[in-house]
């Protein structure tokens, strides 16, 4: 009997592994599934996801990249309904663009014992132009509800054979079954790059392929009696196709964690990067094999290296700008401010120019490359040694392998005598070594003379500071009132200026009051919001109720009030990813409290100091109490922009101690 049970269990397991996922073949078991067996907390899961990408040849269009997609998703709750909307981004460049074809989809629901299906109609499919480089096709599956299964498929034809999108294996929801294929003819040699913590390896096969070329020729017609004859012929070209297949099951969701520069850096995926092409009777054309190859290819591009040598369009203006100064640093400062004030960023990231530096200078609008390559050229013209630096923004990810697609941004590096710094002229509020947050992403590559390169750290080493001074008067009901003043430097000042200067002040104040739960603000003032040579200052008067618990004749309250950290953002037991704070910082709170008349201080928290190992940071807490006055000084300091995962547990403990200490209460009682 025991052997029969084991045998039946084996048959059941094999039947699950062999489950067919033909389009439209939905089972009642899938519709009845109440939660994911992989993760019971998941809002949805991929029951099946399939992608096949291959290089195809058509005589009328030549080689193109074709991607076929089929996905089946189970929705468990309301949060899972977000997955009922699918967005497909389509790249375009000049007259070439990607096309999506054959969209087909259904929503399946179980009503009683009957499977009801609703078809995705054409009027539910929308195409939008996102930018000059991207279109978006979006559709929402009809009548999707909790418990529904949605299924769709489509095909994308792309003329950009050299650009194969990542094969993503790990998603934000679990995956029950995944199958992926990549096929390319022998003329295209692709290099495989992998990332993420989940090990994957393809099954690779070599299969015969064939291209048929059809020809048509005409003869005759040389005289009235000689009829025109049309002859048709065909020619077959045989080649070998390499097919890589991935089959995975029960893939856990990738859990989002706080302070991650880009979670996609750690998502399990593979990337096929075109290394070289070699067609019959033709030489080899290299695309990317080493960083040296990649950098030289970029440097030699007419949209990059050539733009650095153009000077005629700015020569007269720069000559006049620096005519009365010879100091290189003063010249650099003037040119940097000149570019920031003259050329406005159009919002496009790229290390290659679009319209070109000359047109950008004339129109006073440009993309990242046009602004910062122009800045680099102007500095060199003025005798200041400057180089372009290739960068991948935080949203774009970290370029782990040699690839031109790994970069999407360029800034400027200045090295003069004993001074060196990084510049980005796309933001009005940037300073030397104060780059936009989007550009603070591990390392960049300085392109030196003749297309050579070297790495440079993009994270700042100087502390960005926030100093908060608060005067508080408390009444016998626990309502506090008083004055607030803050001073911000470095990246903290940059972040503040961007948030404040780009918004209506009334809207900013409304958000400020809501942030602190009913704070009433008056006499609001900001100083130095545009003077980058000084710290930005914010001040206001405030009133906030219910900041103390009244029990009998005593009041209990945290002296940090609404400034205290309420919870530890680090909740997982273990972490694989680095903790990315963006930049090192120090926050200092100086709070003076005047307790109500008729009360005396009974208890105050003890002072404390907690240090992280390797000088990563420190937390200090000190309270002084005398008569009816309390003075609190709290400082938190993180000295490194990046904390490695091996320090996660100690950092988590450090933050827990900080949260507990800031929650400790002062007790005052009636005299």
XYZ file of C-alpha atoms in Angstrom:
671
model
C 0.000 0.000 0.000
C 2.836 2.342 0.898
C 4.501 1.715 -2.489
C 1.224 2.425 -4.291
C 0.890 5.775 -2.477
C 4.480 6.699 -3.358
C 3.885 5.697 -6.968
C 0.700 7.754 -7.201
C 2.505 10.716 -5.627
C 5.253 10.407 -8.214
C 2.710 10.308 -11.047
C 1.006 13.418 -9.628
C 4.324 15.271 -9.351
C 5.259 14.335 -12.908
C 1.871 15.461 -14.161
C 2.423 18.867 -12.552
C 5.856 19.170 -14.135
C 4.413 18.249 -17.497
C 1.495 20.665 -17.244
C 0.599 22.158 -20.589
C 0.185 25.930 -20.856
C -1.432 26.244 -24.272
C -3.070 29.629 -24.739
C -6.690 29.513 -23.597
C -6.393 26.183 -21.802
C -7.381 27.442 -18.336
C -8.291 24.973 -15.597
C -10.795 25.340 -12.776
C -8.003 24.485 -10.354
C -6.154 27.638 -11.429
C -9.268 29.736 -10.922
C -9.976 28.196 -7.518
C -6.427 28.749 -6.240
C -6.815 31.087 -3.236
C -3.144 31.864 -2.650
C 0.244 31.172 -4.165
C 1.847 27.944 -2.909
C 5.215 29.700 -3.344
C 4.299 32.751 -1.253
C 0.990 32.890 0.608
C 1.304 36.686 0.976
C 1.595 37.331 -2.768
C -1.094 39.533 -4.312
C -0.707 37.788 -7.673
C 1.566 35.289 -9.358
C 2.705 34.269 -12.806
C 1.246 30.846 -13.449
C 3.209 30.809 -16.680
C 5.481 33.248 -18.461
C 7.021 32.536 -21.840
C 9.314 34.577 -24.033
C 11.103 33.686 -27.234
C 13.430 36.165 -28.918
C 15.098 35.314 -32.203
C 16.866 36.931 -35.134
C 14.743 36.562 -38.255
C 15.456 37.381 -41.900
C 12.928 38.684 -44.416
C 14.026 39.519 -47.924
C 12.032 42.755 -47.906
C 13.372 44.081 -44.605
C 16.569 42.159 -43.874
C 17.423 40.963 -40.376
C 15.119 41.896 -37.531
C 14.646 40.912 -33.907
C 11.370 39.170 -33.072
C 10.082 38.665 -29.530
C 7.051 36.506 -28.746
C 5.451 36.783 -25.294
C 2.791 34.685 -23.555
C 1.887 35.329 -19.920
C -0.735 33.893 -17.579
C -1.323 35.626 -14.231
C -3.438 34.666 -11.238
C -4.893 37.551 -9.204
C -5.467 36.808 -5.508
C -6.564 40.154 -4.046
C -7.197 43.822 -4.849
C -3.500 44.706 -4.827
C -2.982 42.069 -7.496
C -5.309 43.927 -9.875
C -2.352 46.139 -10.785
C -1.091 43.208 -12.853
C -4.229 43.309 -15.004
C -2.647 46.277 -16.819
C 0.253 45.546 -19.138
C 2.632 48.174 -20.483
C 5.032 47.486 -23.358
C 7.727 50.061 -24.147
C 8.758 50.309 -27.800
C 12.021 51.935 -28.869
C 12.304 54.221 -31.875
C 15.148 56.078 -33.554
C 14.807 58.220 -36.665
C 12.589 56.412 -39.153
C 12.979 53.052 -37.431
C 10.677 51.889 -34.665
C 9.567 48.724 -32.938
C 6.104 47.409 -33.702
C 3.801 45.327 -31.506
C 1.572 42.848 -33.340
C -0.997 40.161 -32.645
C -2.151 41.270 -29.205
C -4.628 38.737 -27.899
C -5.964 38.402 -24.366
C -8.718 37.037 -22.137
C -9.845 37.391 -18.543
C -11.139 34.157 -17.004
C -13.433 34.020 -13.967
C -15.257 31.215 -12.230
C -18.984 31.838 -11.790
C -20.529 28.930 -9.958
C -18.989 25.962 -11.732
C -18.704 27.710 -15.094
C -15.596 29.384 -16.549
C -16.517 32.782 -17.987
C -14.067 34.495 -20.305
C -13.937 38.128 -21.440
C -11.986 39.037 -24.551
C -9.570 41.969 -24.773
C -10.930 44.194 -27.545
C -9.108 46.620 -29.810
C -10.676 49.622 -28.127
C -8.978 48.536 -24.893
C -5.492 48.859 -26.404
C -3.841 52.286 -26.325
C -0.630 53.555 -27.912
C 1.082 56.640 -26.492
C 4.194 58.544 -27.525
C 6.250 58.835 -24.340
C 9.185 60.680 -25.904
C 11.041 61.015 -29.174
C 12.730 57.691 -28.325
C 9.909 55.684 -26.793
C 6.338 54.680 -27.518
C 4.135 52.786 -25.090
C 1.383 50.290 -25.798
C -0.825 49.668 -22.770
C -3.867 47.478 -22.243
C -6.004 46.542 -19.242
C -7.638 43.133 -19.180
C -11.453 43.432 -19.088
C -13.519 42.516 -16.021
C -10.535 41.403 -13.968
C -11.420 40.742 -10.319
C -10.026 39.002 -7.280
C -9.695 35.341 -8.198
C -9.488 35.973 -11.957
C -6.826 34.559 -14.240
C -5.661 36.818 -17.051
C -3.786 35.690 -20.115
C -2.332 37.549 -23.070
C 0.188 37.168 -25.842
C 1.789 39.449 -28.424
C 4.782 39.809 -30.709
C 7.267 42.664 -31.065
C 9.208 43.175 -34.299
C 12.334 45.281 -33.884
C 14.786 46.594 -36.495
C 17.356 47.030 -33.684
C 19.008 43.622 -33.894
C 21.928 44.712 -31.731
C 19.674 45.577 -28.774
C 18.190 42.519 -27.043
C 16.141 43.284 -23.939
C 17.074 41.463 -20.743
C 15.500 38.092 -20.079
C 14.075 38.689 -16.604
C 13.579 35.576 -14.477
C 12.662 37.044 -11.103
C 9.719 39.394 -10.698
C 7.966 41.286 -7.907
C 5.502 38.392 -7.644
C 6.303 34.658 -7.636
C 6.522 32.641 -10.845
C 5.187 29.095 -11.034
C 6.582 28.193 -14.462
C 8.960 30.116 -16.749
C 10.261 29.259 -20.185
C 12.528 31.470 -22.251
C 14.397 31.010 -25.521
C 16.963 33.018 -27.432
C 18.001 32.033 -30.957
C 20.494 33.704 -33.268
C 22.151 32.700 -36.544
C 25.895 32.170 -36.706
C 26.410 35.620 -38.273
C 25.631 37.264 -34.912
C 27.847 36.441 -31.951
C 26.219 37.367 -28.647
C 27.931 37.392 -25.256
C 25.914 36.183 -22.258
C 25.929 38.251 -19.061
C 24.082 37.129 -15.933
C 23.090 38.954 -12.767
C 21.194 38.341 -9.560
C 21.564 35.837 -6.730
C 19.553 33.046 -8.336
C 21.732 30.700 -10.393
C 20.505 30.093 -13.948
C 22.079 28.271 -16.886
C 20.665 27.680 -20.364
C 20.387 24.457 -22.313
C 22.227 25.273 -25.545
C 21.586 23.568 -28.881
C 22.872 24.172 -32.383
C 20.264 23.698 -35.064
C 20.303 24.070 -38.857
C 18.647 27.156 -40.335
C 17.911 28.331 -43.848
C 17.283 31.604 -45.664
C 15.501 31.416 -49.003
C 16.152 34.272 -51.435
C 13.634 34.618 -54.260
C 14.796 36.223 -57.494
C 12.902 37.454 -60.543
C 14.413 38.233 -63.948
C 12.993 39.259 -67.288
C 14.293 38.481 -70.782
C 13.152 39.189 -74.304
C 11.133 42.148 -75.497
C 13.839 43.340 -77.871
C 11.396 43.411 -80.788
C 7.684 43.436 -81.444
C 7.707 39.698 -82.050
C 9.947 38.842 -79.080
C 7.743 38.305 -75.999
C 8.878 39.292 -72.528
C 9.613 36.235 -70.423
C 9.743 36.340 -66.604
C 11.861 33.754 -64.842
C 11.639 33.001 -61.126
C 14.408 31.348 -59.150
C 15.305 30.814 -55.538
C 18.528 30.345 -53.622
C 18.924 28.729 -50.229
C 21.551 29.847 -47.740
C 22.174 27.332 -44.968
C 23.485 28.363 -41.583
C 23.644 27.228 -37.955
C 21.384 28.743 -35.308
C 22.315 28.699 -31.625
C 19.277 28.195 -29.401
C 19.502 28.816 -25.639
C 16.568 27.597 -23.533
C 15.755 28.353 -19.898
C 13.127 26.439 -17.936
C 12.542 27.407 -14.297
C 9.864 26.644 -11.708
C 8.711 28.056 -8.368
C 10.688 31.285 -8.538
C 10.241 33.413 -5.406
C 9.382 37.097 -5.684
C 12.160 39.654 -5.463
C 11.522 41.522 -2.229
C 11.928 45.295 -2.362
C 14.006 46.653 0.499
C 14.682 50.211 1.676
C 17.839 52.039 0.629
C 18.498 50.074 -2.552
C 19.854 52.167 -5.410
C 17.988 50.058 -8.000
C 16.402 46.725 -7.145
C 16.845 45.621 -10.769
C 20.596 45.406 -10.146
C 19.863 42.325 -8.023
C 17.037 40.840 -10.067
C 17.873 37.470 -11.603
C 18.219 38.039 -15.343
C 20.435 37.424 -18.356
C 21.509 39.872 -21.012
C 22.609 38.969 -24.520
C 25.089 41.603 -25.678
C 26.133 41.645 -29.335
C 29.884 41.064 -29.406
C 30.538 40.987 -33.158
C 28.974 40.184 -36.529
C 30.552 38.208 -39.346
C 28.591 37.750 -42.552
C 29.648 35.567 -45.501
C 32.385 37.183 -47.620
C 32.651 40.042 -45.100
C 35.021 40.981 -42.314
C 34.304 40.975 -38.599
C 32.631 44.022 -37.078
C 33.186 44.267 -33.327
C 30.596 45.811 -31.040
C 31.715 45.171 -27.475
C 34.079 42.649 -25.980
C 36.142 44.573 -23.410
C 35.788 47.924 -21.665
C 38.546 49.250 -23.898
C 36.554 48.276 -26.988
C 33.384 49.823 -25.578
C 35.036 53.122 -24.630
C 36.869 53.515 -27.936
C 33.650 52.816 -29.843
C 31.887 55.540 -27.858
C 34.790 57.988 -28.149
C 35.001 57.502 -31.915
C 31.280 58.148 -32.363
C 30.468 61.339 -34.243
C 27.834 61.998 -31.582
C 30.431 61.976 -28.806
C 34.134 62.492 -29.556
C 33.616 64.850 -32.498
C 31.423 67.116 -30.357
C 34.318 67.689 -27.924
C 36.478 69.268 -30.628
C 33.956 71.905 -31.741
C 34.721 75.389 -30.398
C 33.696 77.962 -33.008
C 30.122 78.290 -31.742
C 31.129 79.444 -28.240
C 34.591 80.951 -28.831
C 33.647 84.638 -28.715
C 31.395 84.272 -25.645
C 33.959 82.329 -23.635
C 36.788 84.702 -24.618
C 34.764 87.601 -23.218
C 33.742 85.622 -20.114
C 37.289 84.782 -18.989
C 39.219 87.719 -20.432
C 40.023 89.261 -17.041
C 40.971 86.072 -15.144
C 43.875 83.669 -15.471
C 43.268 81.417 -12.443
C 42.044 78.028 -13.761
C 39.600 77.488 -10.899
C 38.001 80.906 -11.347
C 37.703 80.229 -15.084
C 36.152 76.841 -14.378
C 33.623 78.393 -11.983
C 32.585 81.074 -14.465
C 32.188 78.625 -17.331
C 30.254 76.157 -15.181
C 27.779 78.823 -14.065
C 27.568 80.168 -17.613
C 26.492 76.777 -18.993
C 24.020 76.165 -16.147
C 22.373 79.544 -16.732
C 22.346 79.433 -20.527
C 21.425 75.840 -21.461
C 18.351 74.178 -19.968
C 18.098 70.413 -19.726
C 15.244 68.940 -21.801
C 14.875 65.917 -19.522
C 16.566 63.380 -21.823
C 19.430 61.215 -20.554
C 22.129 60.107 -22.979
C 25.875 60.045 -23.419
C 25.345 60.837 -27.117
C 24.141 64.179 -28.468
C 20.810 64.425 -30.236
C 20.683 67.706 -32.156
C 24.351 68.440 -31.474
C 26.181 70.937 -29.256
C 25.957 73.795 -31.753
C 22.167 73.613 -32.049
C 21.800 73.175 -28.301
C 23.906 76.277 -27.708
C 21.816 78.278 -30.154
C 18.418 77.040 -28.924
C 19.592 77.076 -25.282
C 18.073 73.621 -24.713
C 19.804 70.241 -24.820
C 20.029 66.706 -23.518
C 22.566 65.606 -20.901
C 25.298 64.911 -23.460
C 24.867 68.226 -25.262
C 25.110 70.167 -21.998
C 28.008 68.346 -20.357
C 30.076 67.661 -23.492
C 29.716 71.377 -24.248
C 30.899 72.160 -20.712
C 33.899 69.843 -21.151
C 34.845 71.454 -24.467
C 34.571 74.986 -23.044
C 36.767 74.148 -20.057
C 39.479 72.660 -22.252
C 39.288 75.677 -24.566
C 39.853 77.909 -21.522
C 42.935 75.945 -20.494
C 41.250 73.917 -17.757
C 41.904 70.195 -18.044
C 38.527 68.451 -18.314
C 37.310 65.019 -19.378
C 33.893 63.447 -20.004
C 32.754 60.760 -17.552
C 30.342 58.014 -18.617
C 27.681 57.321 -15.992
C 24.751 54.980 -15.526
C 21.961 56.658 -13.573
C 20.442 54.944 -10.542
C 17.286 54.087 -12.458
C 19.351 52.633 -15.327
C 21.308 50.242 -13.101
C 24.969 49.350 -12.646
C 27.021 48.387 -15.750
C 28.479 45.134 -14.466
C 29.802 43.975 -17.838
C 31.452 45.704 -20.827
C 28.536 47.168 -22.754
C 27.630 50.433 -24.455
C 24.073 49.984 -23.207
C 25.351 50.114 -19.627
C 25.661 53.912 -19.766
C 22.972 56.513 -20.303
C 24.531 59.703 -18.914
C 27.709 61.787 -19.082
C 29.205 64.351 -16.697
C 32.478 66.314 -16.550
C 35.653 65.659 -14.567
C 38.066 68.514 -13.897
C 41.662 67.855 -12.841
C 43.817 70.918 -12.395
C 46.997 71.021 -10.282
C 46.091 69.453 -6.906
C 42.352 69.881 -7.333
C 39.843 67.578 -8.962
C 36.058 67.501 -8.973
C 32.991 66.332 -10.864
C 30.533 68.686 -12.550
C 27.009 68.332 -13.921
C 25.458 71.404 -15.517
C 21.970 69.937 -16.019
C 20.680 71.225 -12.663
C 20.562 74.843 -11.494
C 21.381 73.794 -7.934
C 24.409 71.542 -8.472
C 27.902 72.464 -7.312
C 31.338 70.877 -7.817
C 31.093 67.323 -6.426
C 27.401 67.930 -5.645
C 25.871 65.837 -8.434
C 22.153 65.199 -8.948
C 20.952 62.212 -6.934
C 20.206 60.339 -10.172
C 23.942 60.326 -11.000
C 25.129 58.975 -7.634
C 25.529 55.391 -8.783
C 28.732 53.577 -7.842
C 31.450 54.389 -10.408
C 31.783 56.278 -13.658
C 34.376 55.938 -16.421
C 36.583 58.909 -17.203
C 37.379 58.984 -20.907
C 40.898 60.321 -21.265
C 42.912 61.142 -24.365
C 42.563 58.827 -27.363
C 39.604 56.975 -25.867
C 41.323 55.418 -22.867
C 39.417 55.195 -19.587
C 39.705 54.886 -15.824
C 37.179 54.428 -13.027
C 36.122 57.163 -10.632
C 33.884 56.958 -7.562
C 30.684 58.964 -8.015
C 29.651 59.018 -4.362
C 30.708 62.106 -2.375
C 32.981 61.787 0.640
C 31.993 65.034 2.406
C 29.117 64.963 4.865
C 25.875 66.651 3.884
C 24.535 68.343 7.010
C 21.118 69.100 8.451
C 20.994 71.169 11.640
C 17.580 71.605 13.270
C 17.033 74.157 16.041
C 13.649 74.031 17.775
C 12.273 76.161 20.628
C 9.254 74.503 22.259
C 6.754 75.731 24.812
C 4.372 73.122 26.218
C 1.078 73.804 27.969
C -0.636 71.683 30.596
C -2.698 69.843 27.954
C 0.341 68.668 25.981
C -0.001 71.183 23.141
C 3.337 72.524 21.936
C 4.132 75.775 20.150
C 7.316 77.518 19.207
C 9.820 78.206 16.479
C 11.703 75.948 14.054
C 14.836 76.658 12.027
C 16.883 74.326 9.829
C 20.170 74.723 7.981
C 21.142 72.387 5.129
C 24.389 71.936 3.211
C 25.684 69.677 0.456
C 23.282 67.195 -1.077
C 20.733 67.930 1.631
C 20.616 71.532 0.391
C 20.418 70.352 -3.228
C 17.481 68.059 -2.453
C 15.678 70.825 -0.557
C 16.139 73.418 -3.300
C 14.790 71.054 -5.941
C 11.713 70.177 -3.847
C 10.983 73.725 -2.681
C 11.910 75.877 -5.685
C 10.006 73.754 -8.177
C 6.708 73.908 -6.288
C 4.081 76.391 -5.286
C 4.741 77.499 -1.689
C 1.159 76.908 -0.548
C 1.332 73.349 -1.859
C 4.687 72.853 -0.144
C 3.280 74.076 3.183
C 0.221 71.856 2.880
C 2.460 68.822 2.407
C 4.638 69.921 5.334
C 1.632 70.166 7.660
C 0.267 66.816 6.478
C 3.662 65.145 6.857
C 3.637 65.869 10.577
C -0.005 65.048 11.161
C -1.871 68.302 11.632
C 1.051 70.633 12.286
C -0.067 74.273 12.075
C 2.588 76.442 10.407
C 2.857 80.246 10.282
C 5.506 82.877 9.465
C 7.165 80.498 7.014
C 10.421 81.720 5.473
C 13.228 80.337 3.287
C 16.612 82.010 2.781
C 19.399 81.309 0.302
C 17.163 79.097 -1.823
C 19.034 80.331 -4.910
C 22.343 81.428 -3.359
C 24.388 78.238 -3.685
C 27.340 79.704 -1.816
C 25.380 79.592 1.461
C 23.426 76.929 3.370
C 19.714 76.950 2.646
C 17.702 78.093 5.702
C 14.084 77.286 6.523
C 12.149 78.700 9.466
C 8.574 78.855 10.743
C 6.416 79.055 13.817
C 4.273 76.077 14.705
C 1.510 74.716 16.924
C 0.822 71.016 17.394
C -1.670 69.413 19.750
C -1.552 66.135 21.681
C 2.213 65.830 21.987
C 2.058 64.445 25.523
C 0.059 61.751 27.287
C -1.747 63.102 30.343
C -2.199 60.550 33.099
C -3.420 61.955 36.408
C -1.233 64.893 37.315
C 1.634 63.801 35.055
C 2.608 64.427 31.425
C 4.650 61.911 29.438
C 6.322 62.901 26.143
C 9.297 62.205 23.893
C 11.522 65.295 23.715
C 11.945 64.530 19.987
C 8.178 65.052 19.502
C 7.183 64.609 15.861
C 10.828 64.508 14.724
C 11.491 61.065 16.185
C 11.933 58.005 14.017
C 8.900 55.796 14.627
C 10.120 52.504 13.195
C 13.178 50.707 11.868
C 13.022 50.510 8.059
C 15.220 47.405 8.119
C 12.945 44.479 8.933
C 14.423 41.412 7.209
C 16.590 39.022 9.181
C 19.133 38.810 6.361
C 20.022 41.061 3.450
C 21.975 40.329 0.282
C 22.040 43.841 -1.160
C 24.235 46.782 -0.161
C 22.533 49.564 1.785
C 22.719 52.665 -0.394
C 22.144 55.989 1.375
C 23.225 57.986 -1.686
C 25.590 60.238 0.232
C 27.099 60.473 3.743
C 25.138 62.729 6.086
C 24.816 64.119 9.583
C 21.587 65.225 11.253
C 21.725 67.305 14.420
C 18.693 68.250 16.526
C 18.948 70.984 19.137
C 15.631 71.140 20.981
C 14.908 73.456 23.913
C 11.698 72.747 25.865
C 9.965 75.004 28.342
C 7.535 72.943 30.456
C 4.252 74.460 31.745
C 4.111 76.491 34.919
C 3.218 74.506 38.005
C 5.069 71.420 36.742
C 8.415 69.975 37.678
C 10.703 67.512 35.889
C 10.635 64.033 37.403
C 12.384 61.759 34.891
C 14.568 62.275 31.821
C 16.211 59.691 29.541
C 19.840 58.903 30.117
C 22.473 60.003 27.629
C 23.792 57.490 25.108
C 26.338 57.062 22.334
C 26.282 54.171 19.862
C 28.985 53.729 17.234
C 29.001 51.538 14.144
C 32.139 49.516 13.358
C 34.748 50.703 10.836
C 33.771 54.315 11.482
C 30.559 53.848 9.503
C 28.527 56.089 11.789
C 27.591 57.237 15.257
C 24.469 58.181 17.212
C 24.621 60.529 20.201
C 21.808 61.448 22.592
C 22.124 63.865 25.484
C 19.511 65.550 27.748
C 20.098 68.383 30.224
C 17.278 69.382 32.586
C 17.171 72.317 35.020
C 14.171 73.956 36.679
C 11.520 74.178 33.940
C 13.920 73.945 31.011
C 15.055 70.884 29.078
C 17.776 70.868 26.437
C 18.118 67.929 24.069
C 20.941 67.394 21.571
C 20.685 64.405 19.232
C 22.984 63.655 16.319
C 22.938 60.799 13.831
C 25.804 60.381 11.425
C 26.414 57.955 8.530
C 29.931 58.367 7.152
C 29.613 56.197 4.056
C 27.188 56.370 1.155
C 27.302 52.576 0.864
C 27.148 50.021 3.655
C 27.985 46.462 2.599
C 25.598 43.575 3.407
C 27.997 42.061 5.952
C 27.263 45.096 8.164
C 23.489 44.776 7.763
C 22.766 43.122 11.108
C 24.806 45.633 13.085
C 23.226 48.521 11.145
C 19.763 47.117 11.836
C 20.621 46.886 15.539
C 22.019 50.442 15.468
C 18.781 51.830 13.986
C 16.709 49.838 16.499
C 18.623 51.415 19.356
C 18.121 54.827 17.776
C 14.348 54.270 17.475
C 14.090 53.033 21.055
C 16.130 55.923 22.430
C 14.166 58.584 20.578
C 10.931 57.074 21.894
C 12.036 57.319 25.528
C 9.915 59.753 27.493
C 10.339 62.634 29.847
C 7.961 62.670 32.832
C 6.813 65.922 34.404
C 4.274 66.314 37.208
C 2.323 69.025 38.921
C 4.072 70.581 41.846
